Coordinates of C-alpha atoms in Angstrom, one line a residue:
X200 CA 83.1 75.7 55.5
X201 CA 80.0 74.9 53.4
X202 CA 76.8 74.2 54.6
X203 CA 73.9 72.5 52.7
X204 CA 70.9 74.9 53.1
X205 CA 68.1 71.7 51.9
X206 CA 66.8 73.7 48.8
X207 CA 69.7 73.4 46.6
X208 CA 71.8 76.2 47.5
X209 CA 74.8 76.1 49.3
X210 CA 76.1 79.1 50.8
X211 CA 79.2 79.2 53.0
X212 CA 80.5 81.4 56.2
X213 CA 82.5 84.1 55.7
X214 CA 86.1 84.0 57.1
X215 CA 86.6 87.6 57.6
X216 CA 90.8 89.6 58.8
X217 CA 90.2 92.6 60.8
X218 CA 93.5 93.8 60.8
X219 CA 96.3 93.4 61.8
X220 CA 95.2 96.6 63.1
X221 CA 93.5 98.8 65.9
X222 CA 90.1 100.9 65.3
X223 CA 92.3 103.7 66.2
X224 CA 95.4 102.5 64.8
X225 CA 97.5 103.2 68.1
X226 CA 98.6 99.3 67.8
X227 CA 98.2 96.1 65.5
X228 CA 95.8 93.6 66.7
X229 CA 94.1 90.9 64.4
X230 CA 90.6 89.5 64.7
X231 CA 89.7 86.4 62.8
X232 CA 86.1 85.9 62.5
X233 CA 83.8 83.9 60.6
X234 CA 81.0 85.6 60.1
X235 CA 77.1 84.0 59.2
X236 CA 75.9 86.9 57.5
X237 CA 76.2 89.6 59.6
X238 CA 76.8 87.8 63.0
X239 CA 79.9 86.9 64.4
X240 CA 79.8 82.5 64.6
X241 CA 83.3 82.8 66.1
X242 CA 86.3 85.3 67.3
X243 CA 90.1 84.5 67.6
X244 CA 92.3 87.4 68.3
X245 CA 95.9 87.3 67.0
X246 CA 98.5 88.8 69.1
X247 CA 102.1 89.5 68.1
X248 CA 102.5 91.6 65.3
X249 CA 104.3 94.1 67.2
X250 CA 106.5 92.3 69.9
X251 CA 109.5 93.9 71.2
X252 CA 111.4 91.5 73.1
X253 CA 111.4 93.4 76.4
X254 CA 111.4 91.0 78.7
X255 CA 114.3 89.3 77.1
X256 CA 115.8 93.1 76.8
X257 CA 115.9 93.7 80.3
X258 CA 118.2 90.5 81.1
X259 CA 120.9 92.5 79.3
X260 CA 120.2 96.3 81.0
X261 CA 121.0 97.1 84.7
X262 CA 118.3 98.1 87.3
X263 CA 118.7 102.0 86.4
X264 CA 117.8 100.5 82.6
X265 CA 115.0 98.5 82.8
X266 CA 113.0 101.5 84.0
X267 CA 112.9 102.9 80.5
X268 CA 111.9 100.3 78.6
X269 CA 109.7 99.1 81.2
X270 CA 107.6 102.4 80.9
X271 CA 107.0 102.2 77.0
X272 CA 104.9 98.5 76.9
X273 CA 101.8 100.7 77.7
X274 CA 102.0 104.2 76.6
X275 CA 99.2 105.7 78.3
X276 CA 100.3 104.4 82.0
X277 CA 103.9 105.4 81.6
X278 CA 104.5 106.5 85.1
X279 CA 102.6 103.3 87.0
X280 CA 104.8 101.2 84.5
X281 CA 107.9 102.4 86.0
X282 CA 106.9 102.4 89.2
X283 CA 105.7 98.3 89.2
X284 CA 109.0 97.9 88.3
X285 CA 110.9 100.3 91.0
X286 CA 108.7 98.5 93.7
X287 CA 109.8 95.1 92.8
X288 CA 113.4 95.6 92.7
X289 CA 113.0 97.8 96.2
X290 CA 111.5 95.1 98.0
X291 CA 113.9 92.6 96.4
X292 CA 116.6 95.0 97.8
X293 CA 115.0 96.0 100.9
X294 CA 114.8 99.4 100.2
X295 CA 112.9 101.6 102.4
X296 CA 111.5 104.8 100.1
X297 CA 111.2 108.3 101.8
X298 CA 107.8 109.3 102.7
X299 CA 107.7 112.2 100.6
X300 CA 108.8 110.3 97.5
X301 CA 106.1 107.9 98.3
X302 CA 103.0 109.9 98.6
X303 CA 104.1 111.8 95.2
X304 CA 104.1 108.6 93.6
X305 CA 100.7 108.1 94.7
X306 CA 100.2 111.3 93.2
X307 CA 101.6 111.2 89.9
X308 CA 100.3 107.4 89.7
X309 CA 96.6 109.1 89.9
X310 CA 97.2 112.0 88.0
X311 CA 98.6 109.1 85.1
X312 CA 95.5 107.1 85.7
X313 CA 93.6 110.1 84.6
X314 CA 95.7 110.8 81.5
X315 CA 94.9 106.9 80.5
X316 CA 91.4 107.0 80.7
X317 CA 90.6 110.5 79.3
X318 CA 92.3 108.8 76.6
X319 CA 89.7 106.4 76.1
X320 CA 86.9 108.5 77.6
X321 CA 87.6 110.8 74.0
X322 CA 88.4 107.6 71.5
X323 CA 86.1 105.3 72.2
X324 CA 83.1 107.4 71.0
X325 CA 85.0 108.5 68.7
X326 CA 84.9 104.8 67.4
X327 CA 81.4 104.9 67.3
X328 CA 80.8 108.0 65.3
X329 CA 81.2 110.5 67.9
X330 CA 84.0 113.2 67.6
X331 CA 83.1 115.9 69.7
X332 CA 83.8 114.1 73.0
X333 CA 87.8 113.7 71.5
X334 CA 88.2 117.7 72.0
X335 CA 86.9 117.7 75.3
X336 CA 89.0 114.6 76.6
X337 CA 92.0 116.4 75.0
X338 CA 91.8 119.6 77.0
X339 CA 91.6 118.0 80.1
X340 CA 94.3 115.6 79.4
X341 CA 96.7 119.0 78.1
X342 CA 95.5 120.7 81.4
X343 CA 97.2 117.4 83.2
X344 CA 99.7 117.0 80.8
X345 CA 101.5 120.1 81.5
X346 CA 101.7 119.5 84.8
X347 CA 103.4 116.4 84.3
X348 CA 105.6 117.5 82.1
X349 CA 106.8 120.3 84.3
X350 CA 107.4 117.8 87.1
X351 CA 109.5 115.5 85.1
X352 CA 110.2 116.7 81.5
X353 CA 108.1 114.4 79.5
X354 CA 104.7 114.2 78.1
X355 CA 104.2 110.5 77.6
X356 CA 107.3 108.8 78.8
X357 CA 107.9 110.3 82.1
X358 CA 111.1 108.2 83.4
X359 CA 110.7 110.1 86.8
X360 CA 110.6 106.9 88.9
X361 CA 113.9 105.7 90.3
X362 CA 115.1 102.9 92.4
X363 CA 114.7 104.2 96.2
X364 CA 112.3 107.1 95.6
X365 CA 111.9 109.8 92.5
X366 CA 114.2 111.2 90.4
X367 CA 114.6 114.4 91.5
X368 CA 112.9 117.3 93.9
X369 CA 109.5 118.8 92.3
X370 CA 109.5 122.3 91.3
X371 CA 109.2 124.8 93.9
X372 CA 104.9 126.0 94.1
X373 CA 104.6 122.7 92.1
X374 CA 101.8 121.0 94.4
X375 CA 100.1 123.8 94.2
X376 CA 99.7 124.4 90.7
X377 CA 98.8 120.5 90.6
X378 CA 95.9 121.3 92.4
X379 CA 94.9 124.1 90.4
X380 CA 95.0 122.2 87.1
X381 CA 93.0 119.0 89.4
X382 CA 90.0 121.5 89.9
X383 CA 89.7 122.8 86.4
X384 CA 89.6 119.3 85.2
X385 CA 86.8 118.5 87.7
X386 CA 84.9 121.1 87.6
X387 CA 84.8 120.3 83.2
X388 CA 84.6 117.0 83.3
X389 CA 80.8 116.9 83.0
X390 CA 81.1 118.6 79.5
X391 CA 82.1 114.9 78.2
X392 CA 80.1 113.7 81.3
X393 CA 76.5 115.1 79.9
X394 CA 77.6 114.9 76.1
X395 CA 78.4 111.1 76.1
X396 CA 76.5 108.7 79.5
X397 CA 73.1 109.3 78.6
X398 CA 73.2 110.4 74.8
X399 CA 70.5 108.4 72.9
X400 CA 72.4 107.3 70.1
X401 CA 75.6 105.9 72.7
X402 CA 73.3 104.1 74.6
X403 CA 71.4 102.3 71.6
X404 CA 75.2 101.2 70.5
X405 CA 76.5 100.2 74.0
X406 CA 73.8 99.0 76.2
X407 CA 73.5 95.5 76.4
X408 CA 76.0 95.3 73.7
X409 CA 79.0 93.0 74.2
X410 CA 78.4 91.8 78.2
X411 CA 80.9 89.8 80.0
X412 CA 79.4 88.4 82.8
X413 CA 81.4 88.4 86.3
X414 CA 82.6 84.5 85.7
X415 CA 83.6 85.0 82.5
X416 CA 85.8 88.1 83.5
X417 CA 87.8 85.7 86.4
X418 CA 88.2 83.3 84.1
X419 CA 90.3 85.1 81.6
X420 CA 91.4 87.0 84.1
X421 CA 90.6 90.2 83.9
X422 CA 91.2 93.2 85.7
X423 CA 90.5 96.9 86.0
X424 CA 87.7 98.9 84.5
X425 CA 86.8 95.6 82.4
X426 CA 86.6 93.4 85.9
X427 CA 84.9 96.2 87.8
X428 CA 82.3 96.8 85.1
X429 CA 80.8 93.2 85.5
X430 CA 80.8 93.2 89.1
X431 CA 83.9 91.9 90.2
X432 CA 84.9 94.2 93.2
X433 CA 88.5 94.2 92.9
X434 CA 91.4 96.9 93.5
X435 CA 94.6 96.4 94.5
X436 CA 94.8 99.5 96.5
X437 CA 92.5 98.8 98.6
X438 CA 92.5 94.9 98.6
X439 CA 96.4 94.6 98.5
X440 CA 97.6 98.2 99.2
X441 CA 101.2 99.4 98.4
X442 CA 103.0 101.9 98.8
X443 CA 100.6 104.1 101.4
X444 CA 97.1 103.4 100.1
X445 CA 96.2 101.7 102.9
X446 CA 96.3 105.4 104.6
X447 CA 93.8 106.7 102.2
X448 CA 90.0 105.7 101.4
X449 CA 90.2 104.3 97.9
X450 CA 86.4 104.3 96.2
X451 CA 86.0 101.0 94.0
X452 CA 84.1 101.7 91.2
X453 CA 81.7 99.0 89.9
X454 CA 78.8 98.3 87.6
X455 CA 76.6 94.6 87.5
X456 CA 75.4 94.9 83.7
X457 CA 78.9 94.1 81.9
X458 CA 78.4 95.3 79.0
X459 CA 80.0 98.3 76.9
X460 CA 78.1 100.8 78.8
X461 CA 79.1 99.9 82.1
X462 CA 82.7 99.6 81.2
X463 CA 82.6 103.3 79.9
X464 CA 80.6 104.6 82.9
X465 CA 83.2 103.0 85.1
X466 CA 85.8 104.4 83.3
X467 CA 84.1 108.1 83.9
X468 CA 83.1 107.4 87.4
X469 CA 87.0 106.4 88.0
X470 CA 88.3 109.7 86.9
X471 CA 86.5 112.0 89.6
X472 CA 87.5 109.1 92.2
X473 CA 91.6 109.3 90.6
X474 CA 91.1 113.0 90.8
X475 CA 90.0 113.1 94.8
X476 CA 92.7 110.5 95.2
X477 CA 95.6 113.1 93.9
X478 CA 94.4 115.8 95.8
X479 CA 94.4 114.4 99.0
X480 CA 97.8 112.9 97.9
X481 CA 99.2 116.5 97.0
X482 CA 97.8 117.7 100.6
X483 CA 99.7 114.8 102.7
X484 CA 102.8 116.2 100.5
X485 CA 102.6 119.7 101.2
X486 CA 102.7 118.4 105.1
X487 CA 106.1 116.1 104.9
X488 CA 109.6 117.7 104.2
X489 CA 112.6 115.6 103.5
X490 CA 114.4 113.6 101.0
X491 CA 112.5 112.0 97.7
X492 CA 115.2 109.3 96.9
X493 CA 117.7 107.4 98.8
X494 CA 121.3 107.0 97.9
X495 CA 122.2 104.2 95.8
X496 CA 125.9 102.5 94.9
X497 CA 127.1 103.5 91.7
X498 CA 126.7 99.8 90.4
X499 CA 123.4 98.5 92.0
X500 CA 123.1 94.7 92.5
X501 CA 120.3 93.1 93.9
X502 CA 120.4 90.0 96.0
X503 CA 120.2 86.7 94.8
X504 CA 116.5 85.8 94.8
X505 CA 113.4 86.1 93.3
X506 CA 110.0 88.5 94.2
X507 CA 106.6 89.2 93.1
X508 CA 105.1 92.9 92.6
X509 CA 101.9 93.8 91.4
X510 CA 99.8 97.2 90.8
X511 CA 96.4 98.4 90.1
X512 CA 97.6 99.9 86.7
X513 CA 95.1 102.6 84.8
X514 CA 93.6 99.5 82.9
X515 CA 94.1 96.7 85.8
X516 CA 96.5 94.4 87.6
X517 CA 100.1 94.5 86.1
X518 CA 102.2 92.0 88.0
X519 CA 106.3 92.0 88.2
X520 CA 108.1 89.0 89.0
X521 CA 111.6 89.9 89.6
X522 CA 114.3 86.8 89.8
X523 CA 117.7 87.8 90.2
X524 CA 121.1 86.1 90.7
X525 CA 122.6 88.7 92.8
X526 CA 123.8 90.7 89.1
X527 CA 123.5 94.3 88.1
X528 CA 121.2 92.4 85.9
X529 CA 118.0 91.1 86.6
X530 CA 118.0 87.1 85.5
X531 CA 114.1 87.3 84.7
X532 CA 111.8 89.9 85.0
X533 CA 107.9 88.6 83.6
X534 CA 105.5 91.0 83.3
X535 CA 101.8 90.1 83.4
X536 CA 100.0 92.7 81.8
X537 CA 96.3 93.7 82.1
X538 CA 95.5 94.2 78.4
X539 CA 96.7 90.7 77.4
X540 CA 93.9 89.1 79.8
X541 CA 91.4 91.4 78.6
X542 CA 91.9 90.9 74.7
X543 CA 91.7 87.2 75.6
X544 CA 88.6 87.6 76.6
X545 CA 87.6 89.1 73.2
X546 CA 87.4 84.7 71.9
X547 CA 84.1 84.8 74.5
X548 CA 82.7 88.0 74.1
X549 CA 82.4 88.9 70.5
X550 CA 81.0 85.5 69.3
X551 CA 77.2 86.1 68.6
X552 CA 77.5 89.9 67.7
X553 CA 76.5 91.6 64.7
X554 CA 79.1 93.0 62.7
X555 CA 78.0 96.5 63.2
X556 CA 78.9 95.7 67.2
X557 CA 82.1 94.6 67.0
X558 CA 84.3 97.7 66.8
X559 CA 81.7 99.0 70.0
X560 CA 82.8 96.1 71.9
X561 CA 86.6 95.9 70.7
X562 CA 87.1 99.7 71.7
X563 CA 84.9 98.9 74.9
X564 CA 87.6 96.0 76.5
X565 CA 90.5 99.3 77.2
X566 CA 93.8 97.7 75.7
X567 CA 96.8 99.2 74.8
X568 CA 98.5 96.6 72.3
X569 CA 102.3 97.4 73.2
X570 CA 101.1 95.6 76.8
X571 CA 100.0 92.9 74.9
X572 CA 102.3 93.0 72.7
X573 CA 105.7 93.6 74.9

């Protein structure tokens, strides 16, 4: 586009790719921007460059299946991935899960949550210029990770989610060392705490930088940190609970200001909360004996119908709609991801930045592209 400036001159915007890629390469998204000098006149985001087909892959895998692709689309929630997926066929089966299997979901959903954002916790400063917070994020998240992977053999993919409970029995003094590893993370987590919230330099790049105000966030729909940061009091586990949060006192985390800041501190905030939550999840565990899985036909059908299943995922609502003909397939199984909404929101939010802002407020919105992506 050219634009007549009166003395003579023309100059023109800049039509500027960033990408196909991520900041941190875990993912390829694309920005289109055009740029007047060094602000940002408009944003679209370009999705697709990595799409999988898994929704159209799961009309051809039985129930057992599904599970495992179902945990890769984002590969820092594994575990709450599989377990959206579990709960919708359940219900769609009328399956009634243990107790025991139940509350170590909780559990292991929690302990997940924390693996996701300690993730972001270390790479989004990182982004910025910051690398020392990446070491600390990475010792708590190995002091978490090798509890999980004790429990069910895997460091990112867990696969320990089954239809009608868990796949197996946890190791024997397995709670216990759970709760061991739960306090050492707490008791270091303000080593990124007092390194990163109130650092000069990360508050001049994130505060008032990039803000999405509360209507913008329900109008794209967002969820998660993203929602939460701008005010928008929502979490499924206490607003819609499943599986046996309604037994617990969930803390909502929230912020007003919207902006990068916020969605970082709500980020931190949530780990101590995620971390409370797993412990007094491990305690109710240690008091109930019994089974952690029911006992399923060797082909497993479910009825002919249709269902809706949604979870407060790490980085917000992921939604399972389950439609089945009464196969050992399911007909249709859409998944409504919480990363799709919030890069969506990306066409509002980075319009009017400086270029120096962008990749603050890109690694601020908490996206995994394989959910977008899926």
């Amino acid at each position: 586009m050219t634009v007549g400036t009166g003395s003579g001159l023309d100059t023109a915007d800049m039509v500027l790719n960033i990408g196909p890629q991520h900041p941190s390469t875990h993912g390829v998204l694309r920005l289109k921007l055009t740029l007047d000098g060094e602000r940002v006149v408009t944003c679209e985001p370009i999705v697709g460059y990595m799409h999988r087909g898994a929704e159209k892959l799961f009309e051809v895998r039985d129930y057992r299946q599904i599970i495992v692709l179902a945990n890769r689309h984002d590969w820092l929630s594994a575990f709450s991935n599989e377990l959206g997926v579990a709960l919708a066929v359940e219900r769609l089966m009328g399956i009634e899960v243990p107790e025991r299997a139940t509350w170590l979901r909780m559990a292991l959903a929690e302990l997940n949550r924390v693996l996701n954002h300690l993730m972001f916790l270390g790479s989004y400063p990182l982004e910025i210029g910051a690398i020392t917070p990446m070491f600390y994020a990475f010792r708590e998240r190995e002091t978490l990770q090798a509890v999980m992977e004790e429990v069910s053999g895997g460091r990112i993919h867990y696969m320990f989610n089954r239809v009608g409970g868990l796949k197996e029995e946890v190791p024997a003094g397995w709670t216990s060392r759970a709760r061991t590893a739960i306090d050492k993370v707490r008791s270091r987590m303000p080593d990124i705490d007092n390194l990163v919230r109130n650092n000069d330099i990360f508050r001049a790049r994130t505060v008032g930088v990039g803000v999405l105000t509360a209507e913008q966030a329900a109008a794209y729909g967002a969820s998660g940190p993203v929602a939460r940061a701008s005010g928008l009091d929502i979490d499924l586990r206490r607003d819609e609970p499943y599986l046996a949060y309604d037994q617990l006192d969930v803390p909502v985390v929230t912020r007003t200001a919207g902006d990068c800041h916020a969605r970082f501190e709500v980020l931190l905030d949530q780990v101590y909360a995620s971390l409370d939550l797993a412990q007094a999840c491990l305690d109710r565990v240690d008091r109930i004996s019994g089974p952690v899985n029911v006992r399923l036909p060797k082909v497993v059908k479910a009825p002919e119908g249709h269902t809706y299943a949604w979870t407060e995922n790490p980085l917000g609502i992921n939604g399972y709609y389950l439609v089945s003909r009464g196969e050992k397939t399911p007909w249709r199984l859409k998944l409504r991801t919480a990363s799709y909404a919030n890069v969506q929101a990306l066409a509002t939010l980075i319009p009017g930045c400086l270029v120096p802002d962008l990749i603050a407020i890109l690694g601020s919105m908490f996206f995994v592209v394989g959910d977008i992506d899926k």
